[in-house]
PDB file of C-alpha atoms in Angstrom:
ATOM      1  CA  UNK A  21       0.126  -0.154  -0.184  1.00 84.00           C
ATOM      2  CA  UNK A  22       1.208   3.379  -0.876  1.00 94.00           C
ATOM      3  CA  UNK A  23       1.100   5.195   2.389  1.00 96.00           C
ATOM      4  CA  UNK A  24       1.876   8.702   0.802  1.00 97.00           C
ATOM      5  CA  UNK A  25      -1.156   8.168  -1.528  1.00 97.00           C
ATOM      6  CA  UNK A  26      -3.210   7.530   1.478  1.00 97.00           C
ATOM      7  CA  UNK A  27      -1.909  10.348   3.415  1.00 96.00           C
ATOM      8  CA  UNK A  28      -2.941  12.593   0.564  1.00 97.00           C
ATOM      9  CA  UNK A  29      -6.334  11.186   0.387  1.00 97.00           C
ATOM     10  CA  UNK A  30      -6.690  11.496   4.174  1.00 95.00           C
ATOM     11  CA  UNK A  31      -5.677  15.276   3.947  1.00 94.00           C
ATOM     12  CA  UNK A  32      -8.199  15.765   1.224  1.00 95.00           C
ATOM     13  CA  UNK A  33     -10.804  13.876   3.167  1.00 93.00           C
ATOM     14  CA  UNK A  34     -10.334  15.764   6.542  1.00 91.00           C
ATOM     15  CA  UNK A  35     -10.819  19.203   4.352  1.00 90.00           C
ATOM     16  CA  UNK A  36     -13.889  17.907   2.855  1.00 91.00           C
ATOM     17  CA  UNK A  37     -17.519  18.254   4.212  1.00 89.00           C
ATOM     18  CA  UNK A  38     -17.351  14.754   5.351  1.00 86.00           C
ATOM     19  CA  UNK A  39     -15.199  15.332   8.470  1.00 83.00           C
ATOM     20  CA  UNK A  40     -15.646  18.005  11.122  1.00 80.00           C
ATOM     21  CA  UNK A  41     -13.159  19.199  13.411  1.00 75.00           C
ATOM     22  CA  UNK A  42     -15.018  17.354  16.374  1.00 69.00           C
ATOM     23  CA  UNK A  43     -14.909  13.920  14.266  1.00 82.00           C
ATOM     24  CA  UNK A  44     -13.134  11.260  16.146  1.00 87.00           C
ATOM     25  CA  UNK A  45     -10.672  10.405  13.329  1.00 88.00           C
ATOM     26  CA  UNK A  46      -9.934  13.980  13.015  1.00 88.00           C
ATOM     27  CA  UNK A  47      -9.131  14.447  16.757  1.00 89.00           C
ATOM     28  CA  UNK A  48      -7.391  10.941  16.603  1.00 88.00           C
ATOM     29  CA  UNK A  49      -4.751  12.568  14.444  1.00 91.00           C
ATOM     30  CA  UNK A  50      -4.786  15.955  15.587  1.00 89.00           C
ATOM     31  CA  UNK A  51      -3.915  14.654  19.075  1.00 89.00           C
ATOM     32  CA  UNK A  52      -0.528  12.931  17.997  1.00 90.00           C
ATOM     33  CA  UNK A  53       0.299  15.195  15.197  1.00 93.00           C
ATOM     34  CA  UNK A  54      -1.348  18.986  15.918  1.00 91.00           C
ATOM     35  CA  UNK A  55      -0.867  20.771  12.629  1.00 92.00           C
ATOM     36  CA  UNK A  56      -0.803  17.521  10.414  1.00 94.00           C
ATOM     37  CA  UNK A  57       2.821  18.192   9.988  1.00 96.00           C
ATOM     38  CA  UNK A  58       3.682  14.304  10.149  1.00 96.00           C
ATOM     39  CA  UNK A  59       0.684  13.486   7.855  1.00 96.00           C
ATOM     40  CA  UNK A  60       1.758  16.192   5.219  1.00 96.00           C
ATOM     41  CA  UNK A  61       5.276  14.875   5.243  1.00 97.00           C
ATOM     42  CA  UNK A  62       3.965  11.292   4.539  1.00 97.00           C
ATOM     43  CA  UNK A  63       1.818  12.508   1.851  1.00 97.00           C
ATOM     44  CA  UNK A  64       4.655  14.535   0.264  1.00 97.00           C
ATOM     45  CA  UNK A  65       6.763  11.042   0.487  1.00 96.00           C
ATOM     46  CA  UNK A  66       5.542   9.864  -2.958  1.00 96.00           C
ATOM     47  CA  UNK A  67       4.458  11.707  -6.183  1.00 96.00           C
ATOM     48  CA  UNK A  68       0.909  12.438  -6.504  1.00 95.00           C
ATOM     49  CA  UNK A  69      -0.676  10.881  -9.761  1.00 94.00           C
ATOM     50  CA  UNK A  70      -2.799  12.771 -12.061  1.00 94.00           C
ATOM     51  CA  UNK A  71      -5.398  10.028 -11.953  1.00 96.00           C
ATOM     52  CA  UNK A  72      -5.245   9.244  -8.500  1.00 96.00           C
ATOM     53  CA  UNK A  73      -8.442   9.092  -6.448  1.00 96.00           C
ATOM     54  CA  UNK A  74      -9.589  11.970  -4.377  1.00 96.00           C
ATOM     55  CA  UNK A  75     -10.329   9.421  -1.673  1.00 96.00           C
ATOM     56  CA  UNK A  76     -11.337   5.946  -1.078  1.00 95.00           C
ATOM     57  CA  UNK A  77     -14.953   5.735  -1.839  1.00 95.00           C
ATOM     58  CA  UNK A  78     -16.148   3.468   1.086  1.00 95.00           C
ATOM     59  CA  UNK A  79     -15.006   6.399   3.401  1.00 95.00           C
ATOM     60  CA  UNK A  80     -18.140   8.087   2.418  1.00 92.00           C
ATOM     61  CA  UNK A  81     -20.523   5.196   1.760  1.00 94.00           C
ATOM     62  CA  UNK A  82     -19.718   2.851   4.718  1.00 93.00           C
ATOM     63  CA  UNK A  83     -20.704   4.713   7.936  1.00 89.00           C
ATOM     64  CA  UNK A  84     -17.743   4.694  10.212  1.00 89.00           C
ATOM     65  CA  UNK A  85     -15.242   3.280   7.641  1.00 93.00           C
ATOM     66  CA  UNK A  86     -12.865   6.224   7.680  1.00 93.00           C
ATOM     67  CA  UNK A  87     -12.791   6.405  11.303  1.00 91.00           C
ATOM     68  CA  UNK A  88     -12.041   2.769  11.473  1.00 92.00           C
ATOM     69  CA  UNK A  89      -9.120   3.057   9.065  1.00 94.00           C
ATOM     70  CA  UNK A  90      -7.658   6.274  10.812  1.00 92.00           C
ATOM     71  CA  UNK A  91      -7.556   4.252  13.973  1.00 90.00           C
ATOM     72  CA  UNK A  92      -6.269   0.998  12.648  1.00 92.00           C
ATOM     73  CA  UNK A  93      -3.725   2.427   9.951  1.00 93.00           C
ATOM     74  CA  UNK A  94      -3.222   5.915   9.925  1.00 93.00           C
ATOM     75  CA  UNK A  95      -2.683   6.867  13.512  1.00 90.00           C
ATOM     76  CA  UNK A  96       0.011   4.131  13.422  1.00 93.00           C
ATOM     77  CA  UNK A  97       1.653   5.311  10.375  1.00 94.00           C
ATOM     78  CA  UNK A  98       1.843   9.003  11.718  1.00 92.00           C
ATOM     79  CA  UNK A  99       3.239   7.849  15.089  1.00 90.00           C
ATOM     80  CA  UNK A 100       5.949   5.538  13.634  1.00 93.00           C
ATOM     81  CA  UNK A 101       7.464   7.915  10.883  1.00 94.00           C
ATOM     82  CA  UNK A 102      11.029   7.311   9.577  1.00 95.00           C
ATOM     83  CA  UNK A 103      13.823   9.797  10.943  1.00 96.00           C
ATOM     84  CA  UNK A 104      13.792  11.168   7.247  1.00 97.00           C
ATOM     85  CA  UNK A 105      10.165  11.895   7.338  1.00 97.00           C
ATOM     86  CA  UNK A 106      10.305  13.201  10.973  1.00 96.00           C
ATOM     87  CA  UNK A 107      12.845  15.782   9.846  1.00 97.00           C
ATOM     88  CA  UNK A 108      10.537  16.500   6.853  1.00 97.00           C
ATOM     89  CA  UNK A 109       7.567  17.121   9.327  1.00 96.00           C
ATOM     90  CA  UNK A 110       9.791  19.380  11.584  1.00 96.00           C
ATOM     91  CA  UNK A 111      10.670  21.536   8.492  1.00 96.00           C
ATOM     92  CA  UNK A 112       7.131  21.989   7.599  1.00 95.00           C
ATOM     93  CA  UNK A 113       6.462  22.865  11.247  1.00 94.00           C
ATOM     94  CA  UNK A 114       9.405  25.504  11.139  1.00 93.00           C
ATOM     95  CA  UNK A 115       8.152  26.853   7.877  1.00 92.00           C
ATOM     96  CA  UNK A 116       4.558  27.514   9.312  1.00 89.00           C
ATOM     97  CA  UNK A 117       6.115  29.193  12.252  1.00 86.00           C
ATOM     98  CA  UNK A 118       8.233  31.363  10.138  1.00 82.00           C
ATOM     99  CA  UNK A 119       5.514  32.397   7.810  1.00 79.00           C
ATOM    100  CA  UNK A 120       3.309  33.099  10.782  1.00 76.00           C
ATOM    101  CA  UNK A 121       5.954  35.202  12.336  1.00 71.00           C
ATOM    102  CA  UNK A 122       6.740  37.217   9.088  1.00 65.00           C
ATOM    103  CA  UNK A 123       2.858  38.009   8.640  1.00 65.00           C
ATOM    104  CA  UNK A 124       2.603  38.921  12.232  1.00 60.00           C
ATOM    105  CA  UNK A 125       5.657  41.458  11.882  1.00 57.00           C
ATOM    106  CA  UNK A 126       4.303  42.685   8.559  1.00 53.00           C
ATOM    107  CA  UNK A 127       0.758  43.267  10.284  1.00 55.00           C
ATOM    108  CA  UNK A 128       2.506  45.063  13.200  1.00 54.00           C
ATOM    109  CA  UNK A 129       4.376  47.333  10.955  1.00 60.00           C
ATOM    110  CA  UNK A 130       1.660  48.349   8.665  1.00 52.00           C
ATOM    111  CA  UNK A 131      -0.048  51.814   9.517  1.00 55.00           C
TER     112      UNK A 131
END
């Protein structure tokens, strides 16, 4: 199974109307990966194909399927990243912090 593909699909699904920020699948990942930096690093670990599915169709058609898959697979994958992917997640986190700091500084200097 392509973990990068599934991570991209999960990110798209998390951003869809199918999952709220109070959903158990969202909080299960957010609790171990606030900001989804590890999930994003995993998603970037393989190239996106032009024809890849937006997400797994059963996540929508079978009640509880995404939640079950998140608990059984995604939570483990995000928690057990390789050192290289963990470094990539840390880089993503630093980039977000730097961008936030820059935008805050610009906002403070604007009359």
